[in-house]
Short mmCIF file of C-alpha atoms in Angstrom, two decimals:
data_model
loop_
_atom_site.label_atom_id
_atom_site.label_comp_id
_atom_site.label_asym_id
_atom_site.label_seq_id
_atom_site.Cartn_x
_atom_site.Cartn_y
_atom_site.Cartn_z
CA MET A 1 -57.05 72.14 -44.60
CA GLN A 2 -57.20 74.22 -41.42
CA SER A 3 -58.52 71.66 -38.95
CA ALA A 4 -56.48 68.81 -40.45
CA LEU A 5 -53.25 70.80 -40.29
CA ILE A 6 -53.89 71.84 -36.70
CA SER A 7 -54.81 68.35 -35.55
CA ARG A 8 -51.68 66.86 -37.14
CA SER A 9 -49.31 69.53 -35.77
CA PRO A 10 -48.68 69.24 -32.00
CA ASP A 11 -47.53 72.86 -31.70
CA LEU A 12 -50.63 74.27 -33.42
CA LEU A 13 -52.88 71.87 -31.53
CA ARG A 14 -51.39 73.07 -28.26
CA LEU A 15 -51.99 76.70 -29.21
CA ARG A 16 -55.61 75.96 -30.06
CA ASP A 17 -56.25 73.89 -26.95
CA GLU A 18 -54.80 76.65 -24.78
CA GLY A 19 -57.47 78.96 -26.15
CA TYR A 20 -55.69 81.10 -28.75
CA GLU A 21 -57.79 82.17 -31.75
CA LEU A 22 -55.97 80.46 -34.60
CA GLU A 23 -56.52 80.75 -38.30
CA ILE A 24 -54.62 79.14 -41.17
CA ARG A 25 -54.83 81.32 -44.25
CA SER A 26 -52.77 81.44 -47.46
CA GLY A 27 -49.90 79.48 -45.93
CA HIS A 28 -49.74 81.64 -42.80
CA LEU A 29 -50.61 81.18 -39.15
CA LEU A 30 -52.70 83.97 -37.65
CA VAL A 31 -53.45 84.48 -33.95
CA HIS A 32 -56.34 86.91 -33.49
CA ARG A 33 -57.30 89.17 -30.56
CA VAL A 34 -53.80 89.76 -29.23
CA PRO A 35 -54.08 92.63 -26.69
CA TYR A 36 -51.55 95.48 -26.76
CA VAL A 37 -51.12 99.11 -25.72
CA ASN A 38 -51.13 101.72 -28.51
CA ALA A 39 -49.37 105.08 -28.72
CA ALA A 40 -52.26 106.78 -26.93
CA GLY A 41 -51.87 104.43 -23.97
CA ALA A 42 -55.15 102.66 -24.77
CA ILE A 43 -55.65 98.92 -25.12
CA GLY A 44 -56.15 97.57 -28.61
CA TYR A 45 -56.30 94.15 -30.25
CA GLY A 46 -54.25 92.98 -33.18
CA VAL A 47 -53.36 89.91 -35.20
CA LEU A 48 -49.98 88.20 -34.93
CA VAL A 49 -48.88 86.52 -38.17
CA SER A 50 -46.19 84.00 -39.04
CA ASP A 51 -45.42 82.12 -42.22
CA LEU A 52 -45.61 78.34 -41.93
CA THR A 53 -42.95 75.77 -42.66
CA LEU A 54 -44.60 72.45 -43.43
CA ALA A 55 -43.68 68.87 -44.20
CA GLY A 56 -46.74 67.62 -46.02
CA ASP A 57 -49.74 68.11 -43.75
CA ALA A 58 -47.90 69.00 -40.53
CA THR A 59 -45.65 71.79 -39.26
CA VAL A 60 -41.91 71.45 -38.73
CA ARG A 61 -39.46 73.78 -37.02
CA PRO A 62 -40.13 77.41 -38.08
CA GLY A 63 -37.99 78.44 -41.03
CA ASN A 64 -37.39 81.92 -39.60
CA HIS A 65 -37.93 83.93 -36.45
CA VAL A 66 -39.71 86.94 -37.99
CA ALA A 67 -43.37 87.66 -37.24
CA TRP A 68 -45.79 90.32 -38.52
CA PHE A 69 -48.53 92.31 -36.84
CA VAL A 70 -51.85 93.66 -38.09
CA GLY A 71 -52.71 96.71 -36.01
CA GLU A 72 -50.90 99.67 -34.47
CA HIS A 73 -47.36 99.22 -33.23
CA PRO A 74 -47.40 97.73 -29.69
CA CYS A 75 -46.17 100.12 -27.01
CA ASP A 76 -45.26 100.12 -23.34
CA ARG A 77 -47.56 101.52 -20.67
CA ALA A 78 -46.43 105.07 -21.46
CA GLY A 79 -47.23 104.74 -25.18
CA ARG A 80 -43.62 104.30 -26.32
CA ALA A 81 -43.09 101.73 -29.09
CA ILE A 82 -41.57 98.45 -27.96
CA THR A 83 -38.25 98.70 -29.79
CA ALA A 84 -36.91 95.32 -28.63
CA ILE A 85 -38.97 93.57 -31.33
CA ARG A 86 -39.18 96.35 -33.96
CA HIS A 87 -38.03 95.19 -37.39
CA GLY A 88 -39.90 97.42 -39.77
CA THR A 89 -43.09 99.42 -40.35
CA ALA A 90 -44.57 99.42 -43.84
CA LYS A 91 -47.27 97.79 -45.89
CA PHE A 92 -46.40 94.11 -45.87
CA ASP A 93 -48.49 92.23 -48.42
CA LEU A 94 -47.87 88.73 -47.10
CA ALA A 95 -50.60 87.21 -49.28
CA PRO A 96 -53.48 88.53 -51.40
CA ASP A 97 -55.70 88.35 -48.31
CA ILE A 98 -53.13 89.23 -45.59
CA THR A 99 -51.62 92.70 -45.18
CA ALA A 100 -49.60 93.56 -42.08
CA GLN A 101 -48.35 96.96 -40.90
CA HIS A 102 -45.37 95.87 -38.80
CA ALA A 103 -42.59 93.27 -38.84
CA PHE A 104 -41.06 91.97 -35.61
CA SER A 105 -37.76 90.27 -34.88
CA ASN A 106 -36.96 88.46 -31.68
CA LYS A 107 -34.58 85.54 -32.11
CA PRO A 108 -33.58 83.24 -29.25
CA PRO A 109 -29.99 81.95 -29.45
CA ALA A 110 -31.16 78.52 -30.60
CA GLY A 111 -34.13 79.80 -32.60
CA TYR A 112 -37.70 78.68 -32.05
CA PRO A 113 -38.27 74.91 -31.74
CA ASP A 114 -41.89 75.12 -32.87
CA TYR A 115 -44.76 77.53 -33.54
CA HIS A 116 -46.12 77.33 -30.03
CA ALA A 117 -42.84 78.67 -28.66
CA LYS A 118 -42.60 81.33 -31.37
CA MET A 119 -46.10 82.72 -31.13
CA THR A 120 -46.41 82.64 -27.35
CA ARG A 121 -43.08 84.45 -26.95
CA TYR A 122 -44.17 87.28 -29.23
CA ILE A 123 -47.58 87.44 -27.56
CA GLU A 124 -45.89 87.63 -24.16
CA ILE A 125 -43.81 90.64 -25.23
CA ILE A 126 -46.66 92.40 -27.03
CA SER A 127 -49.29 91.85 -24.33
CA ALA A 128 -47.26 92.43 -21.15
CA PRO A 129 -47.93 96.22 -21.00
CA ALA A 130 -51.65 95.71 -21.61
CA GLN A 131 -51.79 93.06 -18.89
CA SER A 132 -50.09 95.41 -16.44
CA LEU A 133 -52.81 97.98 -17.12
CA GLN A 134 -55.62 95.44 -17.02
CA PRO A 135 -54.75 92.29 -15.05
CA GLY A 136 -56.32 89.15 -16.46
CA LEU A 137 -56.27 90.40 -20.05
CA THR A 138 -55.19 87.59 -22.37
CA ALA A 139 -55.06 86.44 -25.96
CA ARG A 140 -56.40 83.08 -24.82
CA THR A 141 -60.05 83.82 -25.55
CA HIS A 142 -61.18 80.20 -26.11
CA ARG A 143 -63.37 81.42 -28.95
CA PRO A 144 -64.94 78.50 -30.89
CA MET A 145 -63.27 77.76 -34.21
CA ALA A 146 -65.29 76.87 -37.28
CA ALA A 147 -64.52 73.50 -38.88
CA ASP A 148 -64.00 73.02 -42.60
CA GLU A 149 -67.02 71.33 -44.15
CA ALA A 150 -64.82 69.14 -46.33
CA GLU A 151 -62.92 67.86 -43.30
CA SER A 152 -65.48 67.51 -40.53
CA VAL A 153 -69.14 66.81 -39.88
CA PHE A 154 -69.01 69.39 -37.10
CA ARG A 155 -69.66 73.08 -37.65
CA TYR A 156 -66.91 73.91 -35.16
CA ILE A 157 -63.81 71.98 -34.18
CA ASP A 158 -64.02 69.12 -31.68
CA SER A 159 -61.58 70.60 -29.19
CA ALA A 160 -62.81 68.26 -26.43
CA SER A 161 -61.21 65.21 -28.05
CA SER A 162 -58.00 67.02 -28.89
CA ARG A 163 -57.65 68.46 -25.38
CA ALA A 164 -58.13 64.97 -23.96
CA GLY A 165 -55.62 63.48 -26.38
CA ILE A 166 -58.11 60.92 -27.77
CA MET A 167 -58.46 62.04 -31.39
CA ALA A 168 -57.16 58.69 -32.69
CA VAL A 169 -59.68 56.81 -30.54
CA THR A 170 -62.54 59.12 -31.50
CA ALA A 171 -61.71 58.59 -35.18
CA LYS A 172 -62.91 54.98 -34.82
CA LEU A 173 -66.46 56.36 -34.78
CA SER A 174 -66.12 58.41 -37.97
CA GLY A 175 -67.72 57.57 -41.27
CA ALA A 176 -70.59 55.47 -39.93
CA ARG A 177 -74.23 55.90 -40.98
CA ILE A 178 -76.48 55.54 -37.94
CA ALA A 179 -80.27 55.25 -37.66
CA ILE A 180 -82.34 55.99 -34.56
CA ILE A 181 -85.87 54.57 -34.62
CA GLY A 182 -88.12 56.46 -32.21
CA LEU A 183 -87.25 59.95 -30.97
CA GLY A 184 -89.12 60.03 -27.69
CA GLY A 185 -87.35 60.25 -24.36
CA THR A 186 -84.59 57.65 -24.83
CA GLY A 187 -84.17 58.31 -28.55
CA SER A 188 -83.75 62.05 -28.12
CA TYR A 189 -81.08 61.61 -25.44
CA LEU A 190 -79.39 59.02 -27.61
CA LEU A 191 -79.26 61.56 -30.44
CA ASP A 192 -77.72 64.08 -28.03
CA LEU A 193 -74.83 61.69 -27.39
CA VAL A 194 -74.34 60.33 -30.91
CA ALA A 195 -74.48 63.85 -32.40
CA LYS A 196 -71.27 64.62 -30.50
CA THR A 197 -69.39 61.85 -32.29
CA PRO A 198 -67.92 62.09 -35.82
CA VAL A 199 -70.35 59.64 -37.42
CA LEU A 200 -71.08 60.64 -40.99
CA GLU A 201 -74.89 60.56 -40.88
CA ILE A 202 -77.60 60.21 -38.24
CA HIS A 203 -81.01 59.27 -39.65
CA LEU A 204 -84.03 59.95 -37.43
CA TYR A 205 -87.29 58.01 -37.86
CA ASP A 206 -90.48 59.06 -36.06
CA GLY A 207 -93.83 60.26 -37.33
CA ASP A 208 -95.05 61.88 -34.10
CA LEU A 209 -95.24 65.56 -33.22
CA PHE A 210 -92.98 67.09 -30.57
CA GLN A 211 -95.54 67.95 -27.92
CA GLN A 212 -95.54 69.53 -24.49
CA HIS A 213 -95.03 66.29 -22.58
CA ASN A 214 -92.05 65.44 -24.80
CA ALA A 215 -90.29 68.61 -23.67
CA PHE A 216 -90.13 67.23 -20.12
CA ARG A 217 -88.25 64.08 -21.12
CA ALA A 218 -85.92 65.33 -23.83
CA PRO A 219 -82.56 67.13 -23.67
CA SER A 220 -82.36 70.91 -23.93
CA ALA A 221 -85.39 73.14 -23.33
CA ALA A 222 -88.11 73.84 -25.87
CA SER A 223 -89.68 77.28 -25.89
CA LEU A 224 -93.42 77.87 -25.76
CA GLU A 225 -93.24 79.28 -29.29
CA GLU A 226 -91.58 76.10 -30.54
CA LEU A 227 -94.31 73.99 -28.97
CA HIS A 228 -97.00 76.18 -30.53
CA ALA A 229 -95.46 75.51 -33.95
CA LYS A 230 -96.15 71.77 -33.51
CA PRO A 231 -93.03 70.45 -35.25
CA THR A 232 -92.48 66.75 -35.69
CA LYS A 233 -90.03 65.23 -33.25
CA VAL A 234 -87.45 64.59 -35.94
CA ALA A 235 -87.75 68.07 -37.46
CA TYR A 236 -87.40 69.74 -34.07
CA LEU A 237 -84.40 67.65 -33.04
CA ALA A 238 -82.70 67.85 -36.44
CA ALA A 239 -82.87 71.64 -36.29
CA LEU A 240 -81.62 71.68 -32.71
CA TYR A 241 -78.56 69.50 -33.31
CA GLY A 242 -78.03 70.88 -36.78
CA LYS A 243 -76.57 73.92 -35.02
CA MET A 244 -73.65 71.74 -33.99
CA ARG A 245 -73.13 69.34 -36.85
CA ARG A 246 -74.03 68.28 -40.36
CA GLY A 247 -75.45 64.96 -41.52
CA ILE A 248 -78.63 64.75 -39.42
CA VAL A 249 -81.42 63.51 -41.68
CA PRO A 250 -85.03 63.63 -40.39
CA HIS A 251 -87.58 61.10 -41.66
CA GLU A 252 -91.08 62.14 -40.56
CA VAL A 253 -92.43 58.61 -40.81
CA PHE A 254 -92.81 55.44 -38.79
CA ILE A 255 -91.06 52.28 -39.90
CA ASP A 256 -93.35 49.67 -41.40
CA GLU A 257 -93.24 47.08 -44.19
CA THR A 258 -93.18 49.82 -46.86
CA ASN A 259 -89.88 51.38 -45.78
CA MET A 260 -88.32 48.60 -43.74
CA GLY A 261 -85.68 47.97 -46.40
CA GLU A 262 -84.04 51.33 -45.72
CA LEU A 263 -82.70 50.09 -42.39
CA VAL A 264 -80.39 47.47 -43.87
CA GLY A 265 -78.39 50.25 -45.51
CA TYR A 266 -77.18 51.65 -42.19
CA ASP A 267 -74.08 50.59 -40.31
CA PHE A 268 -75.87 50.54 -36.97
CA VAL A 269 -79.44 50.96 -35.75
CA PHE A 270 -80.77 52.04 -32.35
CA LEU A 271 -84.33 50.95 -31.53
CA CYS A 272 -86.05 53.30 -29.07
CA MET A 273 -89.64 52.44 -29.88
CA ASP A 274 -92.65 50.80 -28.27
CA SER A 275 -93.26 47.07 -28.47
CA GLY A 276 -95.46 45.76 -31.26
CA PRO A 277 -95.48 44.01 -34.64
CA ALA A 278 -93.38 46.78 -36.23
CA LYS A 279 -90.55 46.16 -33.77
CA ARG A 280 -90.68 42.42 -34.46
CA LEU A 281 -90.46 43.08 -38.20
CA ILE A 282 -87.53 45.47 -37.74
CA ILE A 283 -85.63 42.96 -35.62
CA GLU A 284 -86.23 40.12 -38.06
CA THR A 285 -85.18 42.29 -41.01
CA LEU A 286 -81.98 43.52 -39.37
CA GLN A 287 -80.95 40.09 -38.14
CA ALA A 288 -81.61 38.49 -41.54
CA ALA A 289 -79.42 41.16 -43.16
CA GLY A 290 -76.63 40.66 -40.61
CA ARG A 291 -76.93 44.19 -39.22
CA SER A 292 -76.00 45.07 -35.65
CA PHE A 293 -78.46 46.99 -33.51
CA ILE A 294 -79.32 47.88 -29.92
CA ASP A 295 -82.84 47.79 -28.50
CA THR A 296 -83.64 49.95 -25.48
CA GLY A 297 -86.44 49.85 -22.98
CA ILE A 298 -87.41 51.40 -19.68
CA GLY A 299 -90.15 50.40 -17.30
CA VAL A 300 -91.50 52.36 -14.33
CA GLU A 301 -94.11 51.26 -11.82
CA LEU A 302 -95.93 53.39 -9.28
CA LYS A 303 -95.97 51.53 -5.96
CA GLN A 304 -99.17 52.94 -4.50
CA ALA A 305 -98.62 51.61 -1.00
CA ARG A 306 -95.31 53.45 -0.70
CA LEU A 307 -96.15 56.29 -3.11
CA GLN A 308 -92.79 55.74 -4.79
CA LEU A 309 -91.59 54.67 -8.19
CA TRP A 310 -89.65 51.56 -9.15
CA GLY A 311 -87.76 51.66 -12.41
CA ILE A 312 -85.63 49.53 -14.70
CA CYS A 313 -83.55 50.31 -17.78
CA ARG A 314 -82.66 47.63 -20.35
CA VAL A 315 -80.20 47.63 -23.24
CA THR A 316 -80.12 44.57 -25.51
CA THR A 317 -77.49 44.21 -28.23
CA SER A 318 -77.74 42.08 -31.37
CA THR A 319 -74.77 41.37 -33.63
CA PRO A 320 -74.43 38.88 -36.51
CA ASP A 321 -72.60 36.43 -34.25
CA GLN A 322 -74.81 36.89 -31.17
CA GLN A 323 -78.52 37.34 -31.76
CA ASN A 324 -80.45 34.29 -30.50
CA HIS A 325 -80.98 35.89 -27.08
CA VAL A 326 -82.99 38.82 -28.44
CA ALA A 327 -86.31 36.97 -28.60
CA GLN A 328 -86.06 36.19 -24.89
CA ARG A 329 -85.02 39.72 -23.89
CA VAL A 330 -87.17 41.95 -26.12
CA SER A 331 -90.95 41.89 -26.11
CA CYS A 332 -92.71 42.59 -29.39
CA ALA A 333 -96.23 41.99 -28.11
CA ALA A 334 -98.84 44.59 -29.03
CA ASN A 335 -100.65 46.37 -26.19
CA ASP A 336 -99.38 43.91 -23.61
CA ASP A 337 -100.51 45.27 -20.27
CA ASP A 338 -98.24 42.77 -18.52
CA ASP A 339 -95.15 43.96 -20.37
CA LEU A 340 -93.27 46.20 -17.98
CA TYR A 341 -91.40 47.97 -20.80
CA ALA A 342 -94.67 48.93 -22.54
CA ARG A 343 -95.92 51.03 -19.63
CA ASN A 344 -96.06 54.71 -20.28
CA ILE A 345 -94.37 56.32 -17.26
CA GLN A 346 -91.36 58.15 -18.70
CA LEU A 347 -88.74 60.03 -16.72
CA ALA A 348 -85.91 62.08 -18.15
CA GLU A 349 -83.24 60.61 -15.89
CA LEU A 350 -84.15 57.02 -16.79
CA ASN A 351 -84.50 57.86 -20.48
CA SER A 352 -81.09 59.50 -20.44
CA LEU A 353 -79.51 56.65 -18.45
CA CYS A 354 -80.85 54.11 -20.91
CA ALA A 355 -79.43 56.18 -23.78
CA VAL A 356 -76.05 56.40 -22.04
CA MET A 357 -75.95 52.63 -21.54
CA ALA A 358 -76.79 52.08 -25.22
CA VAL A 359 -74.18 54.51 -26.52
CA ILE A 360 -71.45 53.08 -24.28
CA LYS A 361 -72.20 49.60 -25.64
CA TRP A 362 -72.19 50.88 -29.23
CA LYS A 363 -68.83 52.53 -28.62
CA LYS A 364 -67.53 49.24 -27.23
CA LEU A 365 -68.55 47.52 -30.45
CA CYS A 366 -66.67 50.22 -32.38
CA GLY A 367 -63.48 49.66 -30.36
CA PHE A 368 -63.73 52.98 -28.55
CA TYR A 369 -64.05 51.45 -25.06
CA ILE A 370 -62.42 48.25 -23.82
CA ASP A 371 -65.02 45.47 -23.75
CA ASP A 372 -63.66 42.52 -21.77
CA ASP A 373 -67.03 40.95 -20.86
CA ARG A 374 -68.70 41.50 -24.25
CA GLU A 375 -72.14 41.57 -22.62
CA HIS A 376 -75.21 41.48 -24.84
CA ASP A 377 -77.89 42.46 -22.34
CA SER A 378 -77.70 44.95 -19.44
CA THR A 379 -80.27 46.13 -16.93
CA TYR A 380 -80.26 48.73 -14.20
CA THR A 381 -82.81 48.76 -11.39
CA THR A 382 -83.42 51.78 -9.21
CA ASN A 383 -84.43 50.15 -5.95
CA THR A 384 -81.21 48.16 -5.52
CA ASN A 385 -78.97 50.46 -7.58
CA LEU A 386 -77.91 47.29 -9.39
CA LEU A 387 -76.42 47.10 -12.88
CA THR A 388 -76.34 43.57 -14.26
CA SER A 389 -74.90 42.20 -17.49
CA ASP A 390 -75.70 38.97 -19.29
CA VAL A 391 -72.88 37.42 -21.32
CA THR A 392 -74.45 34.03 -21.94
CA PRO A 393 -73.98 33.08 -25.63
#
């Protein structure tokens, strides 16, 4: 309930986005780590509490102006109790799991219009003496808030979307089951981006080990101890991003004719694998089943005469109503020395750029980004800094 109530209540959402440590518990709003001065003239931290007036799953105007405090009674710089808000000192059992020691009363002539106004006004009064003793002290700690497992795939709340005011747009990505085939350079960066969206599940397919060279073209930084452990790519990455979210499922296998059928059960598939018969079979299977997918490829050449590199990134999209172009854009030849995209020079910046291009296109298909051109094939070349898009049906 906590994250849903906050996201649907503008006043609570504003408090959270401003960095206050909120908690919803037993029908009450709690703001933690509120600094104050105690009777000894020392700085302490308490919890400001208010009951909540709700209309369904959102707050409405506070039903009363009273607030409670867990901690010692706030004082001025000299250690004298702030009497302007004093309402009572006792044991206030507000709920089975909430007991306060003090009640406060500070009522504006027109009352409080919302909980942001109510809580920030009390915090201002309580914290002013502490801030005069220690400038910069604040209740706005920006401490990460845990997300409810029943409400979110994330282990902590997506405050980035709420702060940007794009929660409704981001919700378009929720609920999907995604598969990433190949967790090398491009695939690992693609996971980094997709893991930060509210898709329901991300399935990872790769049978290779995560080795030393992989660490130089993957996001984050693997430790020497992790490399010594010789994890598979999918196990290593699932553990890494499992710190942030739920629903990452590692499959320590390659895709072949024995498990090909699993792919048609996903809402979208990203192909980040080498050319070869397996890729051809995957493409044919997905297209026959009417599944949308994106194939990625990068190619890098060493120009010996100039001792410089030339690179290209390609992102090819297939949807049920636009798929005939794929055979001309994507090579499935095995060990084709003439296939630029099969060459083995890999660079983190090109891997990550290719992943970014693929995720932006996927988000366009989901309605997240405006897609006026509806391109189905894009390439970027390093030497001319040129990004081209093909929209030919």
